[in-house]
Amino acid sequence: MYAWPASEVPALPGEGRDLQIHDTATQGTITLDPGPVARIYVCGITPYDATHMGHAATYNAFDLVQRVWLDTKRQVHYVQNVTDVDDPLLERAIRDGHDWTELAERETALFREDMTALRMLPPQHYIGAVEAIPGIVPLVERLRDAGAAYELEGDVYFSVEADPHFGEVSNLDAEAMRLLSAERGGDPDRPGKKNPLDPMLWMSAREGEPSWDGGTLGRGRPGWHIECVAIALDHLGMGFDVQGGGSDLAFPHHEMGASHAQALTGEYPFAKAYVHAGMVALNGEKMSKSKGNLVFVSKLRRDGVDPAAIRLALLSHHYRADWEWTDAVLEEAQQRLGRWRAAVSRPDGPYADDLVEEIREALANDLDAPAALLAVDRWAALQESDGGTDEGAPGLVSRAVDALLGVAL
Ligand code: 5CA
Ligand code: ZN
């Protein structure tokens, strides 16, 4: 699939900093040490509804990861999927009487527009589940032939026991895993499974549902976790730097994905860091398509809200925090954007080289975007009160805010 156009990332004077980031697997902060080409996989949307603030907040976090890497003069190899066939998408299409492919295409198109408006850097490989099926089938066959997967009434399940490292991504106990599995697409209560947690790799064709040729697996469609594994292995290989998503993906999705890949290749680890963004809520509950308590990026844009203000609203919360979207959050971001724009529109201003370093330091410290915003606030306040004589400063500030925070002033 095509992704969306890239906004330019201005180069900044001085040196970027290496990123320290919280890794879910080791439950601590680690310093990433990517090679000259940093590799990142970020789980994409299931396109059955428009991009909401929760999605946008999560993609914002991983956009910052890339901006920090680009600032260290590395190249970034970024892969993202689109889960363009899965139960929730099919259920929504049936509920609304739509063709599921049209629904997926329409919502993916809207996502691209939202990402472009928010200046999120596009992946080099943007891959749909459907287009990945020819690559998924041989992986499932290999797992089955190696004894890491088994058949149950025509469906194929992954055996979590096949990976000695199973459980090391999310660090949850068996009971918590079972509950989350039931909540997030698993079927722990299906009779006949070797382990209740075993996830489906291949679902045999169901009446009235789309299905594809699965070689020796028979007709069917892929499970959710193997989709991301096939795409990541194809485009990044084992041991890539960051696997990213919201915290609701730590288990089962990223746990199972790591186990699939480790069982397939015999190598460890699948990703060097598993990074998870907090959940954005609305009216006290996690914003989610299934609950319908949503604030859409596209709706705000239609209402004339500047995408730069939306981005600033996302940046004003630490990516790992769970937080609540309110009108006040947006209002504050709009005011901040106004202050910053006024500050950089003057011909000169306070010396800003230190500010660039402060933004770099804040982001390198587990993506502390709120600290970066406060640093820019201080410079803007100084500009407003005393001004300054540095002719390069306003330009430098707007380039730094663009390059490191993705906000166009
Ligand atoms: N297609 C799968 C991943 S392979 C999926 O989870 N799609 S999604 O559309 O449900 O979510 C897309 C991304 O947004 C995921 O990383 C998810 O963790 C994140 N996300 C969903 N809801 C929220 C929320 N309320 N707050 C923050 N992030 C969220
Ligand atoms: Zn995924």
XYZ file of C-alpha atoms and ligand atoms in Angstrom:
439
model
C 0.000 0.000 0.000
C 1.125 3.558 -0.406
C 1.559 5.514 2.832
C 1.332 9.323 2.939
C 3.621 12.214 1.996
C 6.536 13.067 4.261
C 6.875 16.548 5.687
C 10.418 17.803 5.579
C 12.553 17.457 8.715
C 14.944 20.420 8.975
C 18.534 19.661 9.987
C 19.661 21.315 13.221
C 23.063 22.578 14.300
C 24.937 20.582 16.962
C 24.585 16.949 17.891
C 21.481 14.898 18.530
C 21.285 12.681 21.604
C 20.847 8.962 21.993
C 17.409 7.925 23.074
C 16.757 6.405 26.461
C 13.374 4.778 26.537
C 11.203 2.674 28.797
C 11.102 -0.939 27.666
C 8.079 -2.971 28.742
C 9.984 -6.265 28.631
C 12.755 -5.283 31.036
C 10.472 -2.861 32.888
C 13.161 -0.236 32.927
C 14.741 2.517 30.919
C 17.282 1.397 28.363
C 19.585 3.324 26.072
C 18.891 2.286 22.524
C 21.915 1.719 20.367
C 20.618 1.441 16.824
C 23.057 1.143 13.964
C 23.264 3.743 11.203
C 19.808 2.570 10.121
C 17.393 2.402 13.047
C 14.572 -0.087 12.595
C 11.074 0.409 13.995
C 7.767 -1.404 13.609
C 4.635 0.349 14.800
C 1.319 -1.467 14.816
C -1.148 0.270 12.535
C -4.882 0.772 12.704
C -7.732 -1.624 12.181
C -9.577 0.610 9.736
C -13.212 0.398 10.716
C -13.585 3.883 12.141
C -11.749 7.199 11.904
C -8.509 8.119 13.690
C -9.263 9.217 17.230
C -7.084 11.075 19.735
C -5.902 7.801 21.287
C -4.522 6.567 17.972
C -3.022 9.973 17.272
C -1.317 10.072 20.688
C 0.247 6.664 20.139
C 1.507 7.512 16.637
C 2.818 10.804 17.991
C 5.017 8.914 20.486
C 6.644 6.821 17.776
C 7.011 9.809 15.503
C 9.099 11.399 18.261
C 11.280 8.281 18.456
C 12.076 8.730 14.785
C 12.713 12.451 15.090
C 15.237 11.818 17.862
C 16.974 9.230 15.687
C 16.962 11.500 12.624
C 18.521 14.223 14.760
C 21.433 11.840 15.448
C 21.919 11.653 11.648
C 20.684 8.094 11.484
C 18.398 6.825 8.813
C 15.146 5.335 9.984
C 13.551 2.250 8.526
C 9.925 2.404 9.577
C 7.281 -0.242 8.942
C 3.598 -0.071 9.776
C 0.714 -2.410 9.023
C -3.005 -1.954 8.420
C -5.167 -4.725 9.836
C -7.476 -4.579 6.855
C -9.192 -7.872 7.600
C -10.127 -8.909 11.140
C -13.210 -9.691 13.220
C -14.029 -6.141 14.380
C -13.768 -4.780 10.831
C -16.021 -7.501 9.418
C -18.509 -7.074 12.276
C -18.718 -3.321 11.712
C -19.170 -3.751 7.958
C -22.049 -6.183 8.527
C -23.623 -3.963 11.196
C -23.640 -0.944 8.877
C -24.417 -2.870 5.690
C -21.128 -1.856 4.039
C -18.714 -3.815 1.929
C -15.774 -4.593 4.256
C -13.117 -3.736 1.651
C -14.719 -0.364 0.990
C -14.943 0.373 4.701
C -11.251 -0.497 5.153
C -10.187 1.588 2.164
C -12.221 4.589 3.214
C -10.948 4.617 6.797
C -7.357 3.987 5.717
C -7.592 6.943 3.332
C -8.860 9.131 6.161
C -6.030 7.908 8.426
C -3.483 8.930 5.779
C -5.018 12.403 5.649
C -4.959 12.707 9.429
C -1.339 11.542 9.649
C -0.321 13.996 6.925
C -2.110 16.873 8.647
C -0.431 16.010 11.957
C 3.004 15.856 10.269
C 3.604 12.262 11.311
C 6.478 10.799 9.319
C 5.271 8.052 6.973
C 6.548 4.469 7.091
C 8.697 3.301 4.182
C 6.601 0.158 4.089
C 2.878 0.433 4.756
C 1.492 -3.062 4.456
C -2.052 -4.377 4.645
C -2.896 -7.726 6.238
C -4.547 -8.861 3.025
C -1.500 -8.146 0.899
C 0.667 -9.930 3.489
C -1.285 -13.213 3.281
C 1.034 -14.886 0.721
C 3.909 -14.305 3.169
C 1.917 -15.382 6.226
C 0.883 -18.820 4.940
C 4.420 -20.300 4.711
C 5.232 -19.017 8.209
C 2.221 -20.797 9.674
C 3.121 -23.938 7.727
C 6.656 -23.776 9.100
C 5.431 -23.365 12.675
C 3.092 -26.311 12.240
C 5.791 -28.485 10.658
C 8.169 -27.638 13.510
C 5.586 -28.690 16.096
C 5.078 -25.118 17.336
C 1.501 -25.044 16.032
C -1.387 -27.491 15.918
C -4.711 -27.911 14.239
C -8.060 -27.697 15.946
C -11.191 -28.324 13.853
C -9.508 -26.892 10.793
C -8.067 -23.820 12.556
C -4.367 -23.588 13.376
C -3.159 -22.480 16.813
C 0.259 -21.413 18.024
C 1.541 -23.300 21.022
C 2.868 -20.759 23.535
C 5.058 -23.487 25.031
C 7.111 -23.450 21.805
C 8.889 -20.274 22.919
C 10.981 -20.484 26.105
C 10.781 -16.705 26.330
C 6.969 -16.592 26.293
C 5.748 -14.132 28.934
C 8.857 -11.965 28.916
C 7.364 -9.038 27.002
C 4.399 -8.240 29.220
C 5.555 -9.827 32.523
C 2.014 -10.805 33.529
C 0.890 -13.745 35.628
C -1.190 -16.546 34.129
C -4.498 -15.238 35.443
C -3.944 -11.723 34.108
C -2.949 -13.170 30.740
C -6.071 -15.268 30.601
C -8.341 -12.317 31.362
C -6.657 -10.068 28.819
C -6.659 -12.796 26.199
C -10.456 -13.091 26.503
C -10.824 -9.307 26.358
C -8.509 -8.718 23.409
C -9.415 -11.098 20.645
C -8.309 -14.434 22.135
C -10.490 -17.481 22.908
C -9.111 -18.987 26.150
C -12.290 -20.975 26.737
C -12.376 -22.834 23.440
C -12.305 -26.573 24.237
C -9.495 -28.633 22.777
C -6.726 -26.045 23.007
C -3.423 -27.236 24.482
C -3.042 -24.049 26.477
C -5.959 -21.619 26.913
C -3.658 -18.763 25.884
C -2.665 -20.283 22.532
C -3.607 -17.752 19.833
C -4.950 -18.520 16.401
C -2.507 -18.388 13.493
C -4.919 -19.342 10.747
C -8.703 -19.390 10.850
C -10.349 -21.768 8.406
C -12.899 -20.204 6.052
C -16.195 -19.350 7.753
C -19.490 -19.141 5.928
C -20.154 -15.639 4.643
C -16.659 -14.377 5.516
C -13.781 -13.600 3.171
C -11.122 -16.287 2.812
C -7.879 -16.836 0.929
C -5.889 -19.751 -0.375
C -3.820 -21.072 2.530
C -1.832 -23.782 0.754
C -1.683 -26.849 2.991
C -3.609 -24.901 5.646
C -6.723 -24.821 3.521
C -8.741 -21.701 2.750
C -8.999 -19.184 5.529
C -7.602 -15.953 6.908
C -4.679 -15.076 9.157
C -4.706 -14.516 12.894
C -3.847 -11.076 14.157
C -0.384 -11.532 15.693
C 1.168 -13.467 12.811
C 0.176 -10.614 10.510
C 2.540 -8.179 12.233
C 5.262 -10.819 12.579
C 5.226 -11.660 8.873
C 5.389 -7.994 7.913
C 8.115 -7.155 10.437
C 10.294 -10.135 9.513
C 9.871 -9.441 5.827
C 10.862 -5.783 6.038
C 13.017 -5.500 9.167
C 14.230 -8.944 10.208
C 14.856 -10.169 13.757
C 16.331 -7.956 16.435
C 14.958 -4.661 15.168
C 15.169 -1.710 17.525
C 11.630 -0.819 18.589
C 8.262 -2.530 18.456
C 5.649 0.080 19.231
C 1.980 0.428 20.044
C -0.444 1.442 22.752
C -0.238 -0.282 26.146
C -3.254 -2.414 25.224
C -1.024 -4.200 22.703
C 1.592 -5.410 25.201
C -0.527 -8.479 25.854
C -1.480 -10.502 23.955
C -0.397 -8.886 20.695
C 3.262 -8.071 21.252
C 3.808 -11.006 23.590
C 2.448 -13.450 21.019
C 4.193 -11.751 18.122
C 7.565 -12.054 19.862
C 6.915 -15.733 20.582
C 5.810 -16.483 17.014
C 8.976 -14.902 15.634
C 11.297 -16.472 18.208
C 9.810 -19.922 17.639
C 10.081 -19.457 13.872
C 13.679 -18.327 13.735
C 15.211 -19.765 16.904
C 16.642 -16.284 17.428
C 16.065 -13.895 20.311
C 14.820 -11.220 20.676
C 12.217 -10.244 18.116
C 12.601 -6.575 19.100
C 15.265 -4.961 21.262
C 12.693 -2.750 22.975
C 8.924 -2.967 23.363
C 7.586 0.512 23.794
C 4.025 1.252 24.823
C 2.058 4.465 24.912
C -0.563 5.184 27.574
C -4.271 5.156 26.900
C -6.235 8.302 26.130
C -9.670 8.414 27.728
C -12.828 10.389 27.151
C -15.320 10.868 29.984
C -13.374 8.527 32.232
C -13.180 5.570 29.855
C -10.522 4.482 27.359
C -11.339 5.984 23.984
C -12.216 3.037 21.784
C -13.984 2.276 18.576
C -15.901 -0.515 20.218
C -17.273 1.813 22.934
C -17.794 4.719 20.575
C -16.566 7.438 23.004
C -14.435 9.109 20.398
C -12.962 12.445 19.420
C -11.822 12.225 15.812
C -8.850 14.048 14.339
C -10.802 14.500 11.101
C -13.794 16.025 12.889
C -11.603 18.599 14.631
C -9.916 19.398 11.331
C -13.307 19.873 9.667
C -14.248 22.204 12.508
C -11.248 24.329 11.577
C -8.897 23.324 14.386
C -5.268 23.779 13.336
C -3.566 20.351 13.198
C -0.523 21.945 14.853
C -2.711 22.653 17.905
C -3.906 19.030 17.957
C -0.298 17.925 17.860
C 0.619 20.279 20.703
C -2.277 18.886 22.733
C -0.870 15.365 22.262
C 2.643 16.530 23.116
C 1.507 18.130 26.364
C 1.135 14.667 27.944
C 3.939 12.220 28.547
C 3.517 9.348 26.119
C 3.454 6.716 28.861
C 0.779 8.444 30.922
C -2.884 7.556 30.667
C -4.726 10.813 30.225
C -8.099 12.294 29.501
C -8.992 14.284 26.397
C -10.971 17.414 27.290
C -11.844 20.681 25.581
C -9.484 22.402 28.016
C -6.536 20.332 26.728
C -7.202 21.567 23.208
C -7.852 25.139 24.337
C -4.525 25.272 26.156
C -2.732 23.896 23.105
C -4.326 26.530 20.870
C -3.197 29.299 23.190
C 0.314 27.879 23.336
C 0.463 27.673 19.552
C -0.576 31.330 19.349
C 2.138 32.381 21.824
C 4.828 30.374 20.027
C 3.837 31.679 16.604
C 3.920 35.271 17.843
C 7.343 34.641 19.397
C 8.935 33.267 16.215
C 7.386 35.842 13.919
C 9.668 38.623 15.189
C 12.895 39.456 13.312
C 15.103 38.652 16.309
C 14.842 37.183 19.765
C 16.622 35.678 22.772
C 19.578 33.401 22.057
C 18.119 29.932 21.338
C 21.008 27.463 21.010
C 20.477 26.366 24.618
C 16.808 25.837 23.928
C 17.619 23.390 21.150
C 19.751 21.450 23.630
C 16.954 21.493 26.200
C 14.469 20.058 23.713
C 16.978 17.395 22.714
C 17.668 16.504 26.321
C 13.971 16.294 27.196
C 13.141 14.008 24.266
C 16.185 11.783 24.764
C 14.965 11.254 28.325
C 12.158 8.783 27.567
C 10.458 11.218 25.173
C 9.624 13.848 27.773
C 7.669 16.046 25.377
C 5.938 18.028 28.161
C 9.391 19.138 29.410
C 10.307 20.130 25.852
C 7.137 22.247 25.594
C 7.942 23.998 28.870
C 11.408 24.848 27.567
C 9.902 26.452 24.453
C 7.352 28.231 26.669
C 10.213 29.788 28.652
C 11.901 31.028 25.477
C 8.609 32.431 24.178
C 7.965 34.176 27.509
C 11.429 35.737 27.394
C 10.770 36.876 23.858
C 7.526 38.481 24.983
C 8.970 40.212 28.036
C 12.508 41.252 27.067
C 12.875 40.235 23.449
C 16.424 39.720 22.271
C 18.867 40.676 19.573
C 19.770 37.300 18.095
C 18.664 37.461 14.484
C 18.951 33.728 13.964
C 16.924 32.774 17.025
C 13.310 32.816 15.793
C 14.224 30.773 12.723
C 16.232 28.317 14.789
C 13.355 27.855 17.221
C 10.826 27.204 14.498
C 13.175 24.720 12.796
C 13.819 22.922 16.085
C 10.117 22.748 16.954
C 9.426 21.403 13.478
C 12.300 18.891 13.370
C 12.006 17.537 16.895
C 8.328 17.963 17.731
C 6.674 17.876 14.316
C 4.929 21.206 14.866
C 4.913 23.751 12.052
C 4.971 27.285 13.420
N -4.438 -3.117 14.093
C -4.117 -3.340 15.466
C -2.628 -3.364 15.699
S -1.810 -4.508 14.675
C -4.767 -2.303 16.362
O -4.599 -2.403 17.558
N -5.475 -1.360 15.759
S -6.268 -0.194 16.532
O -6.869 0.604 15.493
O -7.151 -0.774 17.490
O -5.232 0.638 17.306
C -4.182 1.312 16.628
C -3.168 1.825 17.651
O -3.780 2.803 18.489
C -2.645 0.732 18.596
O -1.270 0.951 18.858
C -3.450 0.953 19.866
O -2.751 0.503 21.006
C -3.609 2.454 19.857
N -4.792 2.906 20.621
C -6.062 2.478 20.487
N -6.878 3.107 21.369
C -6.086 3.958 22.072
C -6.324 4.904 23.129
N -7.531 5.105 23.627
N -5.252 5.612 23.590
C -4.016 5.431 23.087
N -3.736 4.559 22.077
C -4.749 3.836 21.577
Zn 0.249 -5.253 15.294
